[in-house]
Short mmCIF file of C-alpha atoms in Angstrom, two decimals:
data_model
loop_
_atom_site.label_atom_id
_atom_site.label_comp_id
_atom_site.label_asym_id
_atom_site.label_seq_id
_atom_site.Cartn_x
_atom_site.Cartn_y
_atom_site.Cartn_z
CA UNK A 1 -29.22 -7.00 -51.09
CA UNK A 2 -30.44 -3.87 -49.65
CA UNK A 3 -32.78 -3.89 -47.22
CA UNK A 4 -35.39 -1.52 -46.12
CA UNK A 5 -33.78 0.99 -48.05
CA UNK A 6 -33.65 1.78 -52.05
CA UNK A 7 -30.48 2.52 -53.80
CA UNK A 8 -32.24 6.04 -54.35
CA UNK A 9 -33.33 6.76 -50.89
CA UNK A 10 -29.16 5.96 -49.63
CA UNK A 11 -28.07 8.23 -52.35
CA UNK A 12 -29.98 10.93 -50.98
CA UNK A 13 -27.55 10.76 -47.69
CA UNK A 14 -24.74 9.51 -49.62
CA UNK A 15 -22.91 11.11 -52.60
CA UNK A 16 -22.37 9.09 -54.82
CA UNK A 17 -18.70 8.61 -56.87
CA UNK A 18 -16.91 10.41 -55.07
CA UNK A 19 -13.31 9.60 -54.23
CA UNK A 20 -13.86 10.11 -50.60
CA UNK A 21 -16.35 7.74 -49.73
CA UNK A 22 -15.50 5.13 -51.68
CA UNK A 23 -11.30 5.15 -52.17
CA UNK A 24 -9.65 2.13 -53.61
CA UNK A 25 -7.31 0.22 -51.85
CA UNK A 26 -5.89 -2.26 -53.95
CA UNK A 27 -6.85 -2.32 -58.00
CA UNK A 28 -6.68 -5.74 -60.05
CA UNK A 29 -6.65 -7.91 -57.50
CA UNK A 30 -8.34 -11.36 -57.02
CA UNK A 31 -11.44 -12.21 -55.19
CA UNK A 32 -11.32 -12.76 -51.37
CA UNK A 33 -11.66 -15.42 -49.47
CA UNK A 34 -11.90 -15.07 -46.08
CA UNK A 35 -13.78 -12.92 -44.02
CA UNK A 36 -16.97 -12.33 -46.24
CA UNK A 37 -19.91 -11.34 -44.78
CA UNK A 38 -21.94 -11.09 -47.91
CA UNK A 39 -21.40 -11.95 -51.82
CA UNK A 40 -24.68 -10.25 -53.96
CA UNK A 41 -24.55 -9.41 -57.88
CA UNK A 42 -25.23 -5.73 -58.50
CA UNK A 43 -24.66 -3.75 -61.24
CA UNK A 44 -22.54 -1.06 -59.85
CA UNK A 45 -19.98 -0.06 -57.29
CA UNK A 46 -21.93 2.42 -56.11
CA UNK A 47 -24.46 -0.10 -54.76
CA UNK A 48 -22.15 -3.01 -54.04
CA UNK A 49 -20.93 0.49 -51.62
CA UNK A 50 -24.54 0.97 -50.60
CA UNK A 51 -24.67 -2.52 -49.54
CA UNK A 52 -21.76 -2.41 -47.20
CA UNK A 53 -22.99 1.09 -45.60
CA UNK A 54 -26.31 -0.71 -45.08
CA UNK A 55 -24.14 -3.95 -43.25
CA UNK A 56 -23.23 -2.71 -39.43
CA UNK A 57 -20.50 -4.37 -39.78
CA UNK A 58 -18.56 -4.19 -43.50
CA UNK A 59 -15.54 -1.60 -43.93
CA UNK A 60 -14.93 -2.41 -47.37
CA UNK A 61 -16.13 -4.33 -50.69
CA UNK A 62 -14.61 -6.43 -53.66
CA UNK A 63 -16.03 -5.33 -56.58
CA UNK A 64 -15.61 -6.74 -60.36
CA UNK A 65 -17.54 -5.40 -63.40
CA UNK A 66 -18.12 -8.14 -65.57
CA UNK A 67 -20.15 -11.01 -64.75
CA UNK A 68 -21.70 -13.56 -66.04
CA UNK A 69 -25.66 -15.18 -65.29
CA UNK A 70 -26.17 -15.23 -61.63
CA UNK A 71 -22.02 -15.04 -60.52
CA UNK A 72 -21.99 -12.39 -57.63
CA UNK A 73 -19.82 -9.94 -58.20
CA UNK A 74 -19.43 -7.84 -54.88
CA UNK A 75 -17.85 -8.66 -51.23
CA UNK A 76 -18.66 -7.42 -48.56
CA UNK A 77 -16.01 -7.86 -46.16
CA UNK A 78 -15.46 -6.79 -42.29
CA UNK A 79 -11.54 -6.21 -42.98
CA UNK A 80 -9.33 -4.08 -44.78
CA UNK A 81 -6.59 -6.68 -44.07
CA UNK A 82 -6.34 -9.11 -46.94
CA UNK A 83 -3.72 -10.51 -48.83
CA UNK A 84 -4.19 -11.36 -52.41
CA UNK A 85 -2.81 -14.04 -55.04
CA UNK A 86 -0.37 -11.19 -56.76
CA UNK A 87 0.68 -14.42 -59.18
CA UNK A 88 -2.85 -15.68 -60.32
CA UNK A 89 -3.47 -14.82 -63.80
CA UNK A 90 -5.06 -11.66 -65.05
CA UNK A 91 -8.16 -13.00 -66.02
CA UNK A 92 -8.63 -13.63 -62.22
CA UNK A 93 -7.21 -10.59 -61.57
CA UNK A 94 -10.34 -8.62 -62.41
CA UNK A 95 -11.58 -7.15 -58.89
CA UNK A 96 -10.87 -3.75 -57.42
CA UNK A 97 -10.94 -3.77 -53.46
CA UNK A 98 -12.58 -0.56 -51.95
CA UNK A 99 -13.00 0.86 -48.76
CA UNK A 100 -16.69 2.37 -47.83
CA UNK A 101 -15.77 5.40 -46.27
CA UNK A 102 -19.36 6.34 -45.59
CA UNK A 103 -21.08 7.61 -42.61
CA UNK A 104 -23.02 4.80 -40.65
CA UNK A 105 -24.92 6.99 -38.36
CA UNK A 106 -26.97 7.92 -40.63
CA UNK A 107 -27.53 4.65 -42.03
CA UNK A 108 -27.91 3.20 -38.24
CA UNK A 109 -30.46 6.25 -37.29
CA UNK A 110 -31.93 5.19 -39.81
CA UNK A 111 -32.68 1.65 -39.48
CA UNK A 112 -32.78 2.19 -35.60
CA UNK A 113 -29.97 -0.38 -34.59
CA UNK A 114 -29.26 -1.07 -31.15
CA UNK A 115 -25.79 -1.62 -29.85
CA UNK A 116 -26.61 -5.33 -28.44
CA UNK A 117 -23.77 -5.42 -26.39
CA UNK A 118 -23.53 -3.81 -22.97
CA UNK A 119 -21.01 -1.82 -21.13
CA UNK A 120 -19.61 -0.57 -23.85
CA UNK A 121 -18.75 -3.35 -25.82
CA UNK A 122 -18.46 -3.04 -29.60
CA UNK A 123 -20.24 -5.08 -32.40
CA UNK A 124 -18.23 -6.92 -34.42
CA UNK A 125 -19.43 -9.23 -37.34
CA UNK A 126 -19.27 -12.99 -36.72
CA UNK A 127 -19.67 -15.85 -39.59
CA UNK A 128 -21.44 -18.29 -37.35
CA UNK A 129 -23.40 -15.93 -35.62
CA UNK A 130 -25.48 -12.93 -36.13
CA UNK A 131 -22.31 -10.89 -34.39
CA UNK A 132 -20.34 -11.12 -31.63
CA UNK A 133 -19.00 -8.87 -28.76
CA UNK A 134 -15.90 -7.38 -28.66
CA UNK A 135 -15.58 -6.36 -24.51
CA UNK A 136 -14.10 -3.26 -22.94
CA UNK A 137 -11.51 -4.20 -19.94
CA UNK A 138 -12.79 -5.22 -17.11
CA UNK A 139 -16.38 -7.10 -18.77
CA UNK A 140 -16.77 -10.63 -20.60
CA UNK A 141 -19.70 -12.70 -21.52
CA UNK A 142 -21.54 -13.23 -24.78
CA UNK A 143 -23.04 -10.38 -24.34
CA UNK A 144 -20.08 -8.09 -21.98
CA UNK A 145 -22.48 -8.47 -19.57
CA UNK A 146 -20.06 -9.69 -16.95
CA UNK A 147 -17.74 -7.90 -14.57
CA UNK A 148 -14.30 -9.55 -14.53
CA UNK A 149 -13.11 -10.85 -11.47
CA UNK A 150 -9.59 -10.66 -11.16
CA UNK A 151 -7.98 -13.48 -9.41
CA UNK A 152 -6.38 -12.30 -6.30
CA UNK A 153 -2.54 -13.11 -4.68
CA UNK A 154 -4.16 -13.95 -1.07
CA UNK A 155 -7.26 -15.38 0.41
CA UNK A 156 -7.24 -12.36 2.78
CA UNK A 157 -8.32 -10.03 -0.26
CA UNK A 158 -10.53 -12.43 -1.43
CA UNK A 159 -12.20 -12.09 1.74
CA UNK A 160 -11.95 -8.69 1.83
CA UNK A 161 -13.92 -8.79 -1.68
CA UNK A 162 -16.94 -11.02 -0.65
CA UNK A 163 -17.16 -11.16 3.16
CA UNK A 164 -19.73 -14.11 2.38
CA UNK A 165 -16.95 -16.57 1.39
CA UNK A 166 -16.30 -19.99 3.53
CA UNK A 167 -13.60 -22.00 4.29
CA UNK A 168 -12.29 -24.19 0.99
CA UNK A 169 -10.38 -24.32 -2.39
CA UNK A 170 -9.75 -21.07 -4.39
CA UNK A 171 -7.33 -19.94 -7.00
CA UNK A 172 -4.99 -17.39 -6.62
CA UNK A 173 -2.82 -16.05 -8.83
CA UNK A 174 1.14 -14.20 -8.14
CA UNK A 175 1.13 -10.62 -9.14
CA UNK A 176 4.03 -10.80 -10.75
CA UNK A 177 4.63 -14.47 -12.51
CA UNK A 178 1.16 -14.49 -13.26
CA UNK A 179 1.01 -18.21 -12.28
CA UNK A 180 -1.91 -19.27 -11.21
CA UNK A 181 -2.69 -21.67 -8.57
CA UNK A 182 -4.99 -23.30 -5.99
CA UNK A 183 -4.64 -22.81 -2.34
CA UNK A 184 -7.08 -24.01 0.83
CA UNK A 185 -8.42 -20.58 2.09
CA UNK A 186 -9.35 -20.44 5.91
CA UNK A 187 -12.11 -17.45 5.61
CA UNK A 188 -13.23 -18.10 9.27
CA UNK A 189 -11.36 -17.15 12.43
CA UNK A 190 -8.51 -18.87 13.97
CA UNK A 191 -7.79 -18.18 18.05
CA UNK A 192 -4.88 -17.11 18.50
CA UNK A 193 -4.31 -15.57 14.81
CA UNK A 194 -7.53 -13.48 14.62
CA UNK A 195 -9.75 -12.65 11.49
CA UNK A 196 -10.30 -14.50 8.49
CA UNK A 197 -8.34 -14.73 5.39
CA UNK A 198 -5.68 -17.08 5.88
CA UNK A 199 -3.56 -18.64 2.76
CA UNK A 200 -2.64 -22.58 3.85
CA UNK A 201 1.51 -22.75 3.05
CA UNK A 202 2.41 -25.94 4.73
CA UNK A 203 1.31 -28.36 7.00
CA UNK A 204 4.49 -30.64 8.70
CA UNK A 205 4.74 -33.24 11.11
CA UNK A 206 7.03 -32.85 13.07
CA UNK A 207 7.54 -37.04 13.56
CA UNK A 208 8.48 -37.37 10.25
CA UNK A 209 11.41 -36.09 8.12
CA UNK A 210 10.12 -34.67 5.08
CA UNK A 211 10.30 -31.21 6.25
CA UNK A 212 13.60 -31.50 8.64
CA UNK A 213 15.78 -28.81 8.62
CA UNK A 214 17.53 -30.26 4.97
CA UNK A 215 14.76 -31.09 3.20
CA UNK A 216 15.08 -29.52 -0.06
CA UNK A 217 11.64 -28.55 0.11
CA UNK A 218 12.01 -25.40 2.22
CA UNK A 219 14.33 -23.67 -0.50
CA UNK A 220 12.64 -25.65 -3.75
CA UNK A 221 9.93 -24.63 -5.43
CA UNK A 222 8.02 -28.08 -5.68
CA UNK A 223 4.41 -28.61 -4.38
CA UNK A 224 3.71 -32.04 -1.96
CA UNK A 225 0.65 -33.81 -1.78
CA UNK A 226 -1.24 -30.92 -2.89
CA UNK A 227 -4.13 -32.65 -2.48
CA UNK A 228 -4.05 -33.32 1.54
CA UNK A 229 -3.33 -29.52 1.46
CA UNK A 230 -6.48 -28.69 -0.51
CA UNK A 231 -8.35 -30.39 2.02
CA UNK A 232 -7.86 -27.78 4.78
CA UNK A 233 -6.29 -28.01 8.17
CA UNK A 234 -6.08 -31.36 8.94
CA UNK A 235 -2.71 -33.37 9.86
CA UNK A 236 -1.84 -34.63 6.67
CA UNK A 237 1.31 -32.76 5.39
CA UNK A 238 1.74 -30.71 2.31
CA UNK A 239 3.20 -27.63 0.33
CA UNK A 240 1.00 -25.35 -1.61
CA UNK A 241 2.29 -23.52 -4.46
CA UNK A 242 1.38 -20.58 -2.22
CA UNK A 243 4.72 -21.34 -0.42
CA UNK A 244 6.36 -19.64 -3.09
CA UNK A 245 3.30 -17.25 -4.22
CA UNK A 246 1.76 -15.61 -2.06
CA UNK A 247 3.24 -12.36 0.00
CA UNK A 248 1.99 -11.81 3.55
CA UNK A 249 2.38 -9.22 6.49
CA UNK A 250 1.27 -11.54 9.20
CA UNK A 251 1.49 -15.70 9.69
CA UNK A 252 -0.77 -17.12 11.52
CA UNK A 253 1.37 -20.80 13.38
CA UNK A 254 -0.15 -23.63 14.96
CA UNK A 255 1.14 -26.65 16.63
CA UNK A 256 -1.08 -29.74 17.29
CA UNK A 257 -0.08 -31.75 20.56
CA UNK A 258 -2.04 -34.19 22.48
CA UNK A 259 -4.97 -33.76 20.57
CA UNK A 260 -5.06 -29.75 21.01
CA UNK A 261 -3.91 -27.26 18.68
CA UNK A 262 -2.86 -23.82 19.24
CA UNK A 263 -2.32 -20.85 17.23
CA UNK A 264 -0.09 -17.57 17.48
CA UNK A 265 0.40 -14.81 15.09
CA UNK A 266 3.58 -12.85 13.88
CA UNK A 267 3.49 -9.73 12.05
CA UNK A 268 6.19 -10.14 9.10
CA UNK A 269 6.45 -8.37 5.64
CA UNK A 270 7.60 -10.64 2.55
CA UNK A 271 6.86 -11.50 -1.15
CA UNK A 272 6.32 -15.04 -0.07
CA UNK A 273 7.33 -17.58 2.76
CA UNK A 274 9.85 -19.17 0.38
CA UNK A 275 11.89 -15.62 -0.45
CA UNK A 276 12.37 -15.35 3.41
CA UNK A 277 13.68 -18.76 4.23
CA UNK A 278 15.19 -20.09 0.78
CA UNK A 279 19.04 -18.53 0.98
CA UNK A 280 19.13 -20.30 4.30
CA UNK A 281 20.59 -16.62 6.13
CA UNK A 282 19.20 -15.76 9.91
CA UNK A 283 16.05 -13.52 9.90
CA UNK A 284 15.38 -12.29 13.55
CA UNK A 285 11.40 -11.98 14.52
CA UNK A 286 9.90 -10.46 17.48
CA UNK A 287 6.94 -13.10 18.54
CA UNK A 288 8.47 -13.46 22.41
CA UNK A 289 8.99 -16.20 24.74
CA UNK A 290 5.53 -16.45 26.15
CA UNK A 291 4.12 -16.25 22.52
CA UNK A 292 5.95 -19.25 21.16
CA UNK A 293 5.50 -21.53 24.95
CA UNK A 294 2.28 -20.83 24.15
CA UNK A 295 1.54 -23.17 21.13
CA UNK A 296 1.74 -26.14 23.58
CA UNK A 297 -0.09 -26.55 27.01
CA UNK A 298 2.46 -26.68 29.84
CA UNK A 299 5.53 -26.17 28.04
CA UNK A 300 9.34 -25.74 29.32
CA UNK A 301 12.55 -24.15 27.53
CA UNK A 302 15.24 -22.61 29.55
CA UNK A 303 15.47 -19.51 30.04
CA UNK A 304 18.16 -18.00 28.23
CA UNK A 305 19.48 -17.03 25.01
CA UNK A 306 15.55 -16.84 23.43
CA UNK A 307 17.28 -16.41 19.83
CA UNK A 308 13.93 -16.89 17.50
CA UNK A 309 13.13 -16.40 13.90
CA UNK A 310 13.73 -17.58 10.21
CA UNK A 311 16.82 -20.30 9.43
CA UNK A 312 18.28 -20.47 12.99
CA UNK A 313 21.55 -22.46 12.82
CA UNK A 314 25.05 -22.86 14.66
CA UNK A 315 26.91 -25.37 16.07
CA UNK A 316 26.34 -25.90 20.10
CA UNK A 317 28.59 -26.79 22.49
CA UNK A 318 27.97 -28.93 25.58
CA UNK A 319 31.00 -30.36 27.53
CA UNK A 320 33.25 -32.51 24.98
CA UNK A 321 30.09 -32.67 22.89
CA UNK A 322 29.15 -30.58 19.63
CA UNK A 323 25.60 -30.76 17.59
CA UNK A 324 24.00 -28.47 15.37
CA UNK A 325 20.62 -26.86 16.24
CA UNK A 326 18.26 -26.11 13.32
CA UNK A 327 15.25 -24.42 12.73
CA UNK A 328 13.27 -22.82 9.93
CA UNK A 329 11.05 -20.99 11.86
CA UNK A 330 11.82 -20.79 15.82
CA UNK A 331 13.04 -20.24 18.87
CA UNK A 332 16.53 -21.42 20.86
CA UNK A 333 16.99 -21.16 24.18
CA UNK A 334 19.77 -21.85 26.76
CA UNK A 335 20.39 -22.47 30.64
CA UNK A 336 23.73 -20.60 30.46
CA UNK A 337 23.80 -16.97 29.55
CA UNK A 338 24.60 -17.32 26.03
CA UNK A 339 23.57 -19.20 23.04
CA UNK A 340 26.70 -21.34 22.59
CA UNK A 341 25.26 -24.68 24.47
CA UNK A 342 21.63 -24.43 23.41
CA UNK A 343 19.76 -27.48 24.15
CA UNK A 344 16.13 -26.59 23.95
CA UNK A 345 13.68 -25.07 21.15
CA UNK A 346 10.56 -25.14 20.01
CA UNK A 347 9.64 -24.41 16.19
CA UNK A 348 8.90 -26.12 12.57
CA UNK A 349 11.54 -27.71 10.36
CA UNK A 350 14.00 -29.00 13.13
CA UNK A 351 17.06 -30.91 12.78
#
């Protein structure tokens, strides 16, 4: 029923009858069934109308004349999208749907309503509930009060977000595939690679052969022991779904040996560590010599041929002998003044 307001007082803002403000939408019809805010018994249109201009949140009523004892005969409803029973009988089909054109800012001046929900959200009428919120972009919560935070592609922009972060499991999320995933980020810094920020890819040992040169898990993209990756840089091996995910312009490489572990850093532009190394064709890098003899104390290659980067393969010569030298990420080198009889390298994914 109305509240705070008489039927009279409304129909002093409102006029009454008039095509405008109240248009039908669908005549002899039946009576609705979902999306009701309100079922009352009044004796008119006019103030089953009133009714809904007085609700913040109806749009339109069901309205039948006849009645009988206490059987409500007006609906308010929050919709204007229902779909009626167009083969029920005509003694159910006895309502006339109406939309309630009327202006609610006068009715909502006058009552003094509040918009309850914050940055700009919008009111919207709830069964269970006095109302819900329906958020702008960008805000959630019951109440909008929220800012969203986007899920990132890279720990480094986490970082860059909340400087406060520490080193542990996030989730990302690929800008593109929208898959989501979680990743071990290393927010502190790493000597040898600099700042904070780093994604964990992989971890390999180089004793064992799940990540030789063939394993199918340099040009899949399958996850391993994701767990042992989530729990940072330890020496248990994995591959994050980051392999595949997340795009860089530097990696940051470390080799354990004899108990100490060095890093070095190569600036490199790619969509992901996967789209540089999966069609298995040579991608040169710049890191140096004295960058990659670097990753282990006291180190030797020969001097020559220094051929380094992504997928390094051929077939080497050495007197009556022949061998293939592989590397996913690397360098070759050579006594001889060529890279036909390599017989040194140091790198990750060997064969």
């Amino acid at each position: 029923m109305l509240d705070d307001f008489t039927a009279a007082q409304l129909n002093t803002m409102i006029p009454m009858g008039q095509s405008e403000t109240f248009p039908i939408i669908h005549a002899h019809v039946t009576r609705l069934k979902t999306n009701i805010i309100l079922q009352l018994r009044e004796a008119t249109y006019e103030v089953c109308g009133l009714n809904c201009a007085e609700n913040r949140f109806c749009v339109a009523f069901n309205y039948k004349e006849k009645s009988e004892g206490n059987e409500w005969n007006c609906q308010l409803t929050n919709t204007t999208q229902h779909k009626f029973d167009n083969n029920a009988s005509e003694n159910k089909r006895v309502w006339t749907f109406i939309k309630d054109n009327v202006d609610r800012s006068q009715v909502a001046s006058c009552r003094g309503e509040v918009n309850e929900c914050r940055n700009g959200g919008t009111m919207i009428w709830d069964p269970e509930k006095p109302f819900n919120c329906l958020c702008k972009k960008g805000y959630e919560g019951e109440l909008c009060e929220k800012a969203n935070q986007k899920l990132l592609s890279s720990c480094k922009e986490l970082l860059q977000r909340n400087r406060a972060l520490s080193n542990g499991i996030y989730q990302l999320q690929n800008t593109d595939s929208v898959e989501q995933y979680q990743v071990y980020c290393h927010m502190t810094e790493l000597s040898g690679c600099g700042q904070g920020g780093w994604t964990l890819v992989m971890k390999v040992d180089g004793n064992k052969n799940e990540f030789n040169y063939s394993s199918p898990y340099w040009t899949n993209k399958e996850t391993y022991a994701v767990e042992d990756g989530l729990e940072g840089l330890n020496e248990k091996q994995t591959k994050l779904a980051s392999y595949w995910n997340t795009p860089f312009n530097k990696i940051c490489l470390g080799m354990k040996v004899n108990g100490a572990t060095k890093w070095i850093a190569l600036n490199y532009t790619t969509n992901s560590l996967h789209s540089v190394i999966e069609d298995g064709t040579f991608k040169g890098t710049t890191f140096g010599r004295k960058a990659w003899k670097s990753l282990i104390d006291d180190s030797y290659l020969q001097e020559n041929c220094n051929e380094e980067g992504f997928n390094i393969q051929g077939v080497y010569n050495y007197g009556t002998s022949q061998w293939n030298m592989k590397i996913r990420i690397g360098l070759v080198a050579n006594n001889q003044n060529n890279c036909g009889t390599c017989d040194s390298c140091i790198g990750f994914g060997t064969s």
